[in-house]
Amino acid sequence: MRVHVLGSAAGGGFPQWNCNCPNCAAYRQGSPYHLARTQSSITVSADDSNWVLFNASPEILQQIRSFPALQPARQLRDTAIRAIFLMDAQIDHTTGLYMLREHRQPLELWCHALVRDDLVRGNPVLKVLEHYCGIHWHSVPLDQRNFCIDGAPGLLFTALPLLSNAPPYSPHRDQPQPGDNVGVTITDAASGKQLFYAPGLGTMEPHVWAAMQAADCVLVDGTLWTDDEMIALGASQKTSRSMGHLPQSGPGGMLEWLNRLPTTTRKVLIHINNTNPILDATSPQRQELTRRGIEVAFDGMEITL
Ligand code: MLT
Ligand code: MN
Ligand code: ZN
């Protein structure tokens, strides 16, 4: 299976339009050590011609342009995106749906019922799309069972609930319910190789840890380095954990967990916030990742499993 990272940043992207934190400022000053990143999305295929899109980022048009495999040009109006899978209902993962409105048939949309509810009520993008292509909704099962996605041959999917946070426009903000956020294991049916993808992971629950241990590659939440990173910068009052993102450093942080995985597991951080020091390729934090064998996803990164 081929995994293509379309976007590797958290909400806001990098640099963020209104931000002058050390990373955003360094980027604008032309630093060669800071790569611009669009908001998080990946696409996966087992046959190089049919792709499942995970999340629809606000930069989706730019992301599609930068990855020609998504436009095979077999007819006047065409796409290789066979289905869209949403991990949550957040703005950074759903705004791109508006940009796909010219589709010639309803979009094949996979998400949990709670995500669908938020996208019909709090942020009614799915209602708006009814005036354009419409959507054909598929409910994502959370019972650990494998499922297939029509049009994506050779791939098997398993979704699992993650404790993270629901968007501010959700009735479950700060009271997350199973299904508000999901992680997914994608298995290549031919090779049996597995990718575990979870861009928003707030708490390491036993079923999540089991899925990570079973995977050949984990592509997981890399939002913030420290729990109080945004507070220390004066950028926000929110901690990483309150936003539903496990910080990387410190006790119980993501690095400790990744350290316990076999050395053969490929470990990649994604959904990286613009304030995170790991975006500076020369930072001590980035060097610590390198020492630990942990990669930082970048736009255009390819993972073959
Ligand atoms: C998050 O992952 O916490 C959200 O996407 C943040 C945002 O988009 O504002
Ligand atoms: Mn996000
Ligand atoms: Zn910034």
mmCIF file of C-alpha atoms and ligand atoms in Angstrom:
data_model
loop_
_atom_site.group_PDB
_atom_site.id
_atom_site.type_symbol
_atom_site.label_atom_id
_atom_site.label_comp_id
_atom_site.label_asym_id
_atom_site.label_seq_id
_atom_site.Cartn_x
_atom_site.Cartn_y
_atom_site.Cartn_z
ATOM 1 C CA MET A 1 0.000 0.000 0.000
ATOM 2 C CA ARG A 2 1.061 3.519 -0.704
ATOM 3 C CA VAL A 3 0.426 6.261 1.857
ATOM 4 C CA HIS A 4 0.830 9.833 0.637
ATOM 5 C CA VAL A 5 0.875 12.668 3.171
ATOM 6 C CA LEU A 6 -1.064 15.551 1.627
ATOM 7 C CA GLY A 7 -0.845 17.785 4.675
ATOM 8 C CA SER A 8 1.090 17.416 7.920
ATOM 9 C CA ALA A 9 0.185 20.477 10.020
ATOM 10 C CA ALA A 10 -2.450 20.869 12.717
ATOM 11 C CA GLY A 11 -5.333 23.357 12.515
ATOM 12 C CA GLY A 12 -4.015 26.703 11.250
ATOM 13 C CA GLY A 13 -1.283 25.159 9.081
ATOM 14 C CA PHE A 14 2.317 26.314 9.088
ATOM 15 C CA PRO A 15 2.952 29.197 9.032
ATOM 16 C CA GLN A 16 -0.393 30.225 10.517
ATOM 17 C CA TRP A 17 -1.756 33.381 8.884
ATOM 18 C CA ASN A 18 -1.870 35.516 12.034
ATOM 19 C CA CYS A 19 0.960 33.962 14.028
ATOM 20 C CA ASN A 20 4.395 35.356 14.821
ATOM 21 C CA CYS A 21 5.610 32.614 17.133
ATOM 22 C CA PRO A 22 9.319 31.737 16.745
ATOM 23 C CA ASN A 23 8.562 29.089 14.062
ATOM 24 C CA CYS A 24 6.150 31.209 11.994
ATOM 25 C CA ALA A 25 8.512 34.205 12.209
ATOM 26 C CA ALA A 26 11.547 32.090 11.237
ATOM 27 C CA TYR A 27 9.688 30.707 8.213
ATOM 28 C CA ARG A 28 8.822 34.225 7.015
ATOM 29 C CA GLN A 29 12.424 35.292 7.486
ATOM 30 C CA GLY A 30 13.395 32.597 4.987
ATOM 31 C CA SER A 31 14.771 29.952 7.346
ATOM 32 C CA PRO A 32 15.886 26.876 5.391
ATOM 33 C CA TYR A 33 15.129 24.780 8.494
ATOM 34 C CA HIS A 34 11.355 25.412 8.559
ATOM 35 C CA LEU A 35 9.176 23.735 5.896
ATOM 36 C CA ALA A 36 5.685 25.125 5.207
ATOM 37 C CA ARG A 37 2.939 22.595 5.881
ATOM 38 C CA THR A 38 -0.754 22.384 4.995
ATOM 39 C CA GLN A 39 -3.443 21.031 7.326
ATOM 40 C CA SER A 40 -3.438 17.316 7.987
ATOM 41 C CA SER A 41 -4.682 14.815 5.453
ATOM 42 C CA ILE A 42 -3.385 11.595 3.948
ATOM 43 C CA THR A 43 -4.434 9.472 1.003
ATOM 44 C CA VAL A 44 -3.947 5.714 0.691
ATOM 45 C CA SER A 45 -4.054 3.252 -2.197
ATOM 46 C CA ALA A 46 -3.204 -0.411 -2.728
ATOM 47 C CA ASP A 47 -3.218 -0.253 -6.536
ATOM 48 C CA ASP A 48 -1.914 3.254 -7.319
ATOM 49 C CA SER A 49 -5.142 4.166 -9.076
ATOM 50 C CA ASN A 50 -7.942 4.149 -6.503
ATOM 51 C CA TRP A 51 -7.379 6.335 -3.442
ATOM 52 C CA VAL A 52 -9.149 6.856 -0.138
ATOM 53 C CA LEU A 53 -8.794 10.374 1.232
ATOM 54 C CA PHE A 54 -8.520 10.722 5.008
ATOM 55 C CA ASN A 55 -9.827 14.131 6.047
ATOM 56 C CA ALA A 56 -10.648 17.039 3.759
ATOM 57 C CA SER A 57 -8.307 19.873 4.674
ATOM 58 C CA PRO A 58 -8.980 23.555 3.910
ATOM 59 C CA GLU A 59 -5.988 23.327 1.505
ATOM 60 C CA ILE A 60 -7.387 20.332 -0.368
ATOM 61 C CA LEU A 61 -7.240 21.932 -3.831
ATOM 62 C CA GLN A 62 -3.556 22.769 -3.416
ATOM 63 C CA GLN A 63 -2.945 19.265 -2.053
ATOM 64 C CA ILE A 64 -4.664 17.608 -5.025
ATOM 65 C CA ARG A 65 -2.694 19.797 -7.445
ATOM 66 C CA SER A 66 0.532 18.722 -5.802
ATOM 67 C CA PHE A 67 -0.287 15.019 -6.152
ATOM 68 C CA PRO A 68 -1.226 14.269 -9.794
ATOM 69 C CA ALA A 69 -2.110 10.618 -9.028
ATOM 70 C CA LEU A 70 -5.418 11.981 -7.709
ATOM 71 C CA GLN A 71 -6.300 13.313 -11.176
ATOM 72 C CA PRO A 72 -5.990 10.474 -13.732
ATOM 73 C CA ALA A 73 -7.837 12.494 -16.441
ATOM 74 C CA ARG A 74 -9.735 9.550 -17.963
ATOM 75 C CA GLN A 75 -12.694 11.737 -18.873
ATOM 76 C CA LEU A 76 -13.776 15.377 -18.831
ATOM 77 C CA ARG A 77 -14.630 15.341 -15.120
ATOM 78 C CA ASP A 78 -12.632 12.790 -13.146
ATOM 79 C CA THR A 79 -10.971 11.945 -9.853
ATOM 80 C CA ALA A 80 -9.089 9.021 -8.333
ATOM 81 C CA ILE A 81 -10.586 9.792 -4.897
ATOM 82 C CA ARG A 82 -13.044 6.960 -4.394
ATOM 83 C CA ALA A 83 -14.127 7.828 -0.857
ATOM 84 C CA ILE A 84 -13.487 10.302 1.928
ATOM 85 C CA PHE A 85 -12.990 9.141 5.506
ATOM 86 C CA LEU A 86 -13.259 11.678 8.350
ATOM 87 C CA MET A 87 -11.503 11.106 11.664
ATOM 88 C CA ASP A 88 -13.456 13.904 13.370
ATOM 89 C CA ALA A 89 -15.668 16.919 12.615
ATOM 90 C CA GLN A 90 -13.014 19.611 13.188
ATOM 91 C CA ILE A 91 -12.632 22.504 10.755
ATOM 92 C CA ASP A 92 -9.122 21.451 9.699
ATOM 93 C CA HIS A 93 -10.427 18.022 8.636
ATOM 94 C CA THR A 94 -13.721 18.927 6.983
ATOM 95 C CA THR A 95 -13.571 22.347 5.302
ATOM 96 C CA GLY A 96 -12.191 20.836 2.097
ATOM 97 C CA LEU A 97 -15.535 19.079 1.546
ATOM 98 C CA TYR A 98 -16.879 22.388 0.208
ATOM 99 C CA MET A 99 -14.165 22.343 -2.458
ATOM 100 C CA LEU A 100 -15.295 18.941 -3.754
ATOM 101 C CA ARG A 101 -18.821 20.164 -4.531
ATOM 102 C CA GLU A 102 -18.386 19.845 -8.316
ATOM 103 C CA HIS A 103 -18.273 16.045 -8.059
ATOM 104 C CA ARG A 104 -20.571 14.431 -10.623
ATOM 105 C CA GLN A 105 -22.189 12.119 -8.099
ATOM 106 C CA PRO A 106 -22.693 12.160 -4.338
ATOM 107 C CA LEU A 107 -19.404 12.020 -2.388
ATOM 108 C CA GLU A 108 -18.843 8.640 -0.737
ATOM 109 C CA LEU A 109 -18.343 9.809 2.834
ATOM 110 C CA TRP A 110 -17.275 7.562 5.721
ATOM 111 C CA CYS A 111 -17.574 8.959 9.246
ATOM 112 C CA HIS A 112 -19.077 8.123 12.611
ATOM 113 C CA ALA A 113 -22.715 9.119 13.255
ATOM 114 C CA LEU A 114 -21.605 11.688 15.875
ATOM 115 C CA VAL A 115 -19.303 13.343 13.345
ATOM 116 C CA ARG A 116 -22.111 13.363 10.828
ATOM 117 C CA ASP A 117 -24.412 15.000 13.412
ATOM 118 C CA ASP A 118 -21.886 17.802 14.021
ATOM 119 C CA LEU A 119 -21.582 18.316 10.260
ATOM 120 C CA VAL A 120 -25.342 18.546 9.859
ATOM 121 C CA ARG A 121 -25.949 20.837 12.858
ATOM 122 C CA GLY A 122 -23.024 22.728 14.437
ATOM 123 C CA ASN A 123 -21.136 23.189 11.166
ATOM 124 C CA PRO A 124 -23.679 22.143 8.542
ATOM 125 C CA VAL A 125 -21.348 21.460 5.603
ATOM 126 C CA LEU A 126 -23.210 18.264 4.747
ATOM 127 C CA LYS A 127 -26.486 20.221 4.519
ATOM 128 C CA VAL A 128 -24.866 22.786 2.260
ATOM 129 C CA LEU A 129 -23.475 20.032 0.021
ATOM 130 C CA GLU A 130 -27.016 18.784 -0.566
ATOM 131 C CA HIS A 131 -27.366 21.830 -2.854
ATOM 132 C CA TYR A 132 -24.388 20.592 -4.897
ATOM 133 C CA CYS A 133 -23.236 16.988 -5.337
ATOM 134 C CA GLY A 134 -24.724 15.687 -2.097
ATOM 135 C CA ILE A 135 -23.174 12.947 -0.042
ATOM 136 C CA HIS A 136 -23.649 9.218 0.300
ATOM 137 C CA TRP A 137 -22.947 8.557 3.972
ATOM 138 C CA HIS A 138 -21.441 5.334 5.326
ATOM 139 C CA SER A 139 -21.431 4.785 9.073
ATOM 140 C CA VAL A 140 -17.983 3.874 10.418
ATOM 141 C CA PRO A 141 -18.293 0.811 12.678
ATOM 142 C CA LEU A 142 -16.364 0.936 15.952
ATOM 143 C CA ASP A 143 -16.680 -2.743 16.869
ATOM 144 C CA GLN A 144 -13.130 -3.656 15.749
ATOM 145 C CA ARG A 145 -14.492 -5.421 12.675
ATOM 146 C CA ASN A 146 -12.697 -5.120 9.351
ATOM 147 C CA PHE A 147 -14.584 -3.329 6.621
ATOM 148 C CA CYS A 148 -13.959 -2.599 2.957
ATOM 149 C CA ILE A 149 -14.560 0.631 1.079
ATOM 150 C CA ASP A 150 -16.154 0.235 -2.333
ATOM 151 C CA GLY A 151 -13.774 1.299 -5.069
ATOM 152 C CA ALA A 152 -10.633 0.847 -2.923
ATOM 153 C CA PRO A 153 -9.548 -2.720 -3.710
ATOM 154 C CA GLY A 154 -6.869 -4.415 -1.659
ATOM 155 C CA LEU A 155 -7.403 -2.384 1.512
ATOM 156 C CA LEU A 156 -9.080 -3.377 4.771
ATOM 157 C CA PHE A 157 -10.052 -0.878 7.442
ATOM 158 C CA THR A 158 -10.692 -1.066 11.192
ATOM 159 C CA ALA A 159 -11.782 2.012 13.113
ATOM 160 C CA LEU A 160 -11.529 2.516 16.844
ATOM 161 C CA PRO A 161 -12.777 5.225 19.196
ATOM 162 C CA LEU A 162 -10.189 7.673 20.529
ATOM 163 C CA LEU A 163 -10.479 9.956 23.523
ATOM 164 C CA SER A 164 -9.791 13.392 22.103
ATOM 165 C CA ASN A 165 -12.104 16.424 22.001
ATOM 166 C CA ALA A 166 -15.102 17.328 19.863
ATOM 167 C CA PRO A 167 -15.114 20.687 18.039
ATOM 168 C CA PRO A 168 -16.313 23.847 19.827
ATOM 169 C CA TYR A 169 -19.591 23.708 17.816
ATOM 170 C CA SER A 170 -20.359 20.170 18.979
ATOM 171 C CA PRO A 171 -22.806 19.514 21.824
ATOM 172 C CA HIS A 172 -20.088 17.163 23.215
ATOM 173 C CA ARG A 173 -17.290 19.734 23.457
ATOM 174 C CA ASP A 174 -15.292 18.815 26.581
ATOM 175 C CA GLN A 175 -17.478 15.708 27.094
ATOM 176 C CA PRO A 176 -16.109 13.470 24.365
ATOM 177 C CA GLN A 177 -18.193 10.472 23.353
ATOM 178 C CA PRO A 178 -16.954 7.349 21.564
ATOM 179 C CA GLY A 179 -17.057 8.227 17.875
ATOM 180 C CA ASP A 180 -16.281 11.965 18.085
ATOM 181 C CA ASN A 181 -12.722 11.013 17.164
ATOM 182 C CA VAL A 182 -11.548 7.805 15.589
ATOM 183 C CA GLY A 183 -8.272 6.165 14.743
ATOM 184 C CA VAL A 184 -7.967 3.770 11.851
ATOM 185 C CA THR A 185 -5.872 0.738 11.016
ATOM 186 C CA ILE A 186 -5.447 0.296 7.279
ATOM 187 C CA THR A 187 -4.283 -3.149 6.187
ATOM 188 C CA ASP A 188 -2.877 -4.056 2.804
ATOM 189 C CA ALA A 189 -4.807 -7.252 2.064
ATOM 190 C CA ALA A 190 -1.993 -8.730 -0.032
ATOM 191 C CA SER A 191 0.988 -8.099 2.249
ATOM 192 C CA GLY A 192 -0.846 -7.922 5.586
ATOM 193 C CA LYS A 193 1.098 -4.735 6.423
ATOM 194 C CA GLN A 194 -0.706 -2.261 8.660
ATOM 195 C CA LEU A 195 -0.729 1.490 9.080
ATOM 196 C CA PHE A 196 -2.222 2.997 12.232
ATOM 197 C CA TYR A 197 -3.371 6.591 11.699
ATOM 198 C CA ALA A 198 -4.555 8.870 14.502
ATOM 199 C CA PRO A 199 -3.957 12.616 14.034
ATOM 200 C CA GLY A 200 -5.931 13.471 17.189
ATOM 201 C CA LEU A 201 -5.086 11.205 20.122
ATOM 202 C CA GLY A 202 -5.630 12.544 23.640
ATOM 203 C CA THR A 203 -5.317 9.471 25.877
ATOM 204 C CA MET A 204 -3.517 6.183 25.369
ATOM 205 C CA GLU A 205 -6.263 3.648 26.083
ATOM 206 C CA PRO A 206 -5.516 -0.114 26.013
ATOM 207 C CA HIS A 207 -7.308 -0.737 22.693
ATOM 208 C CA VAL A 208 -5.367 2.125 21.082
ATOM 209 C CA TRP A 209 -2.077 0.819 22.395
ATOM 210 C CA ALA A 210 -2.921 -2.665 21.068
ATOM 211 C CA ALA A 211 -3.598 -1.221 17.595
ATOM 212 C CA MET A 212 -0.296 0.674 17.691
ATOM 213 C CA GLN A 213 1.636 -2.426 18.728
ATOM 214 C CA ALA A 214 0.080 -4.407 15.866
ATOM 215 C CA ALA A 215 0.968 -1.822 13.206
ATOM 216 C CA ASP A 216 4.046 -1.768 10.963
ATOM 217 C CA CYS A 217 3.853 2.034 10.882
ATOM 218 C CA VAL A 218 2.176 4.455 13.289
ATOM 219 C CA LEU A 219 1.271 7.910 11.983
ATOM 220 C CA VAL A 220 0.110 9.666 15.122
ATOM 221 C CA ASP A 221 -0.714 12.913 16.875
ATOM 222 C CA GLY A 222 2.281 15.259 16.905
ATOM 223 C CA THR A 223 0.375 18.460 17.722
ATOM 224 C CA LEU A 224 2.361 19.929 20.637
ATOM 225 C CA TRP A 225 5.684 19.225 22.311
ATOM 226 C CA THR A 226 4.639 20.314 25.820
ATOM 227 C CA ASP A 227 1.235 20.332 27.473
ATOM 228 C CA ASP A 228 1.414 24.092 28.197
ATOM 229 C CA GLU A 229 3.155 25.107 24.948
ATOM 230 C CA MET A 230 0.416 27.493 23.804
ATOM 231 C CA ILE A 231 0.045 29.003 27.292
ATOM 232 C CA ALA A 232 3.807 29.541 27.689
ATOM 233 C CA LEU A 233 3.857 31.384 24.349
ATOM 234 C CA GLY A 234 0.831 33.473 25.284
ATOM 235 C CA ALA A 235 -0.969 32.060 22.225
ATOM 236 C CA SER A 236 -3.909 30.411 23.995
ATOM 237 C CA GLN A 237 -5.233 29.419 27.415
ATOM 238 C CA LYS A 238 -5.622 25.787 26.403
ATOM 239 C CA THR A 239 -3.398 22.882 27.334
ATOM 240 C CA SER A 240 -2.593 20.196 24.812
ATOM 241 C CA ARG A 241 -4.513 17.579 26.793
ATOM 242 C CA SER A 242 -7.621 19.787 27.098
ATOM 243 C CA MET A 243 -7.687 20.057 23.314
ATOM 244 C CA GLY A 244 -7.496 16.269 23.093
ATOM 245 C CA HIS A 245 -3.876 16.000 22.030
ATOM 246 C CA LEU A 246 -1.330 13.970 24.001
ATOM 247 C CA PRO A 247 1.832 16.113 24.270
ATOM 248 C CA GLN A 248 5.078 14.544 23.049
ATOM 249 C CA SER A 249 7.360 15.278 26.006
ATOM 250 C CA GLY A 250 6.966 14.594 29.719
ATOM 251 C CA PRO A 251 5.603 11.681 31.728
ATOM 252 C CA GLY A 252 3.012 9.677 29.812
ATOM 253 C CA GLY A 253 3.726 11.717 26.671
ATOM 254 C CA MET A 254 3.787 10.335 23.144
ATOM 255 C CA LEU A 255 7.572 9.836 23.127
ATOM 256 C CA GLU A 256 7.401 7.465 26.077
ATOM 257 C CA TRP A 257 4.797 5.394 24.284
ATOM 258 C CA LEU A 258 6.625 5.367 20.962
ATOM 259 C CA ASN A 259 9.770 4.286 22.789
ATOM 260 C CA ARG A 260 8.006 1.111 23.910
ATOM 261 C CA LEU A 261 7.158 0.034 20.382
ATOM 262 C CA PRO A 262 9.462 -2.432 18.626
ATOM 263 C CA THR A 263 12.411 -0.796 16.868
ATOM 264 C CA THR A 264 11.046 -2.257 13.624
ATOM 265 C CA THR A 265 7.862 -0.144 13.874
ATOM 266 C CA ARG A 266 8.077 2.981 11.731
ATOM 267 C CA LYS A 267 7.106 5.942 13.918
ATOM 268 C CA VAL A 268 5.916 9.177 12.331
ATOM 269 C CA LEU A 269 4.347 12.282 13.903
ATOM 270 C CA ILE A 270 1.659 14.195 11.977
ATOM 271 C CA HIS A 271 -0.842 17.033 12.702
ATOM 272 C CA ILE A 272 1.969 19.254 13.979
ATOM 273 C CA ASN A 273 1.049 22.632 15.399
ATOM 274 C CA ASN A 274 2.923 25.688 14.123
ATOM 275 C CA THR A 275 4.241 26.407 17.640
ATOM 276 C CA ASN A 276 5.871 22.983 18.018
ATOM 277 C CA PRO A 277 9.699 23.231 18.204
ATOM 278 C CA ILE A 278 10.043 19.997 16.181
ATOM 279 C CA LEU A 279 9.171 22.084 13.084
ATOM 280 C CA ASP A 280 12.660 23.613 13.394
ATOM 281 C CA ALA A 281 14.947 20.994 11.849
ATOM 282 C CA THR A 282 17.840 22.236 14.017
ATOM 283 C CA SER A 283 16.041 22.275 17.387
ATOM 284 C CA PRO A 284 17.137 20.030 20.282
ATOM 285 C CA GLN A 285 13.599 18.610 20.329
ATOM 286 C CA ARG A 286 13.912 17.561 16.689
ATOM 287 C CA GLN A 287 17.309 16.035 17.411
ATOM 288 C CA GLU A 288 15.766 14.083 20.259
ATOM 289 C CA LEU A 289 13.209 12.634 17.833
ATOM 290 C CA THR A 290 15.974 11.661 15.433
ATOM 291 C CA ARG A 291 17.875 9.939 18.253
ATOM 292 C CA ARG A 292 14.736 7.988 19.088
ATOM 293 C CA GLY A 293 14.081 6.992 15.474
ATOM 294 C CA ILE A 294 10.915 9.091 15.202
ATOM 295 C CA GLU A 295 10.149 10.901 11.937
ATOM 296 C CA VAL A 296 8.233 14.140 11.404
ATOM 297 C CA ALA A 297 5.738 13.951 8.542
ATOM 298 C CA PHE A 298 6.005 16.578 5.806
ATOM 299 C CA ASP A 299 3.720 17.458 2.917
ATOM 300 C CA GLY A 300 4.460 15.055 0.074
ATOM 301 C CA MET A 301 5.948 12.332 2.310
ATOM 302 C CA GLU A 302 5.410 8.824 0.946
ATOM 303 C CA ILE A 303 5.216 5.702 3.071
ATOM 304 C CA THR A 304 5.129 2.326 1.313
ATOM 305 C CA LEU A 305 3.962 -0.665 3.308
HETATM 306 C C1 MLT B 1 -7.700 20.309 16.828
HETATM 307 O O1 MLT B 1 -7.229 19.320 16.266
HETATM 308 O O2 MLT B 1 -7.631 20.453 18.049
HETATM 309 C C2 MLT B 1 -8.398 21.331 16.004
HETATM 310 O O3 MLT B 1 -8.355 20.964 14.668
HETATM 311 C C3 MLT B 1 -7.893 22.701 16.174
HETATM 312 C C4 MLT B 1 -8.487 23.666 15.170
HETATM 313 O O4 MLT B 1 -8.654 23.341 13.988
HETATM 314 O O5 MLT B 1 -8.775 24.790 15.551
HETATM 315 MN MN MN B 2 -7.039 19.239 14.164
HETATM 316 ZN ZN ZN B 3 3.050 30.167 14.834
#
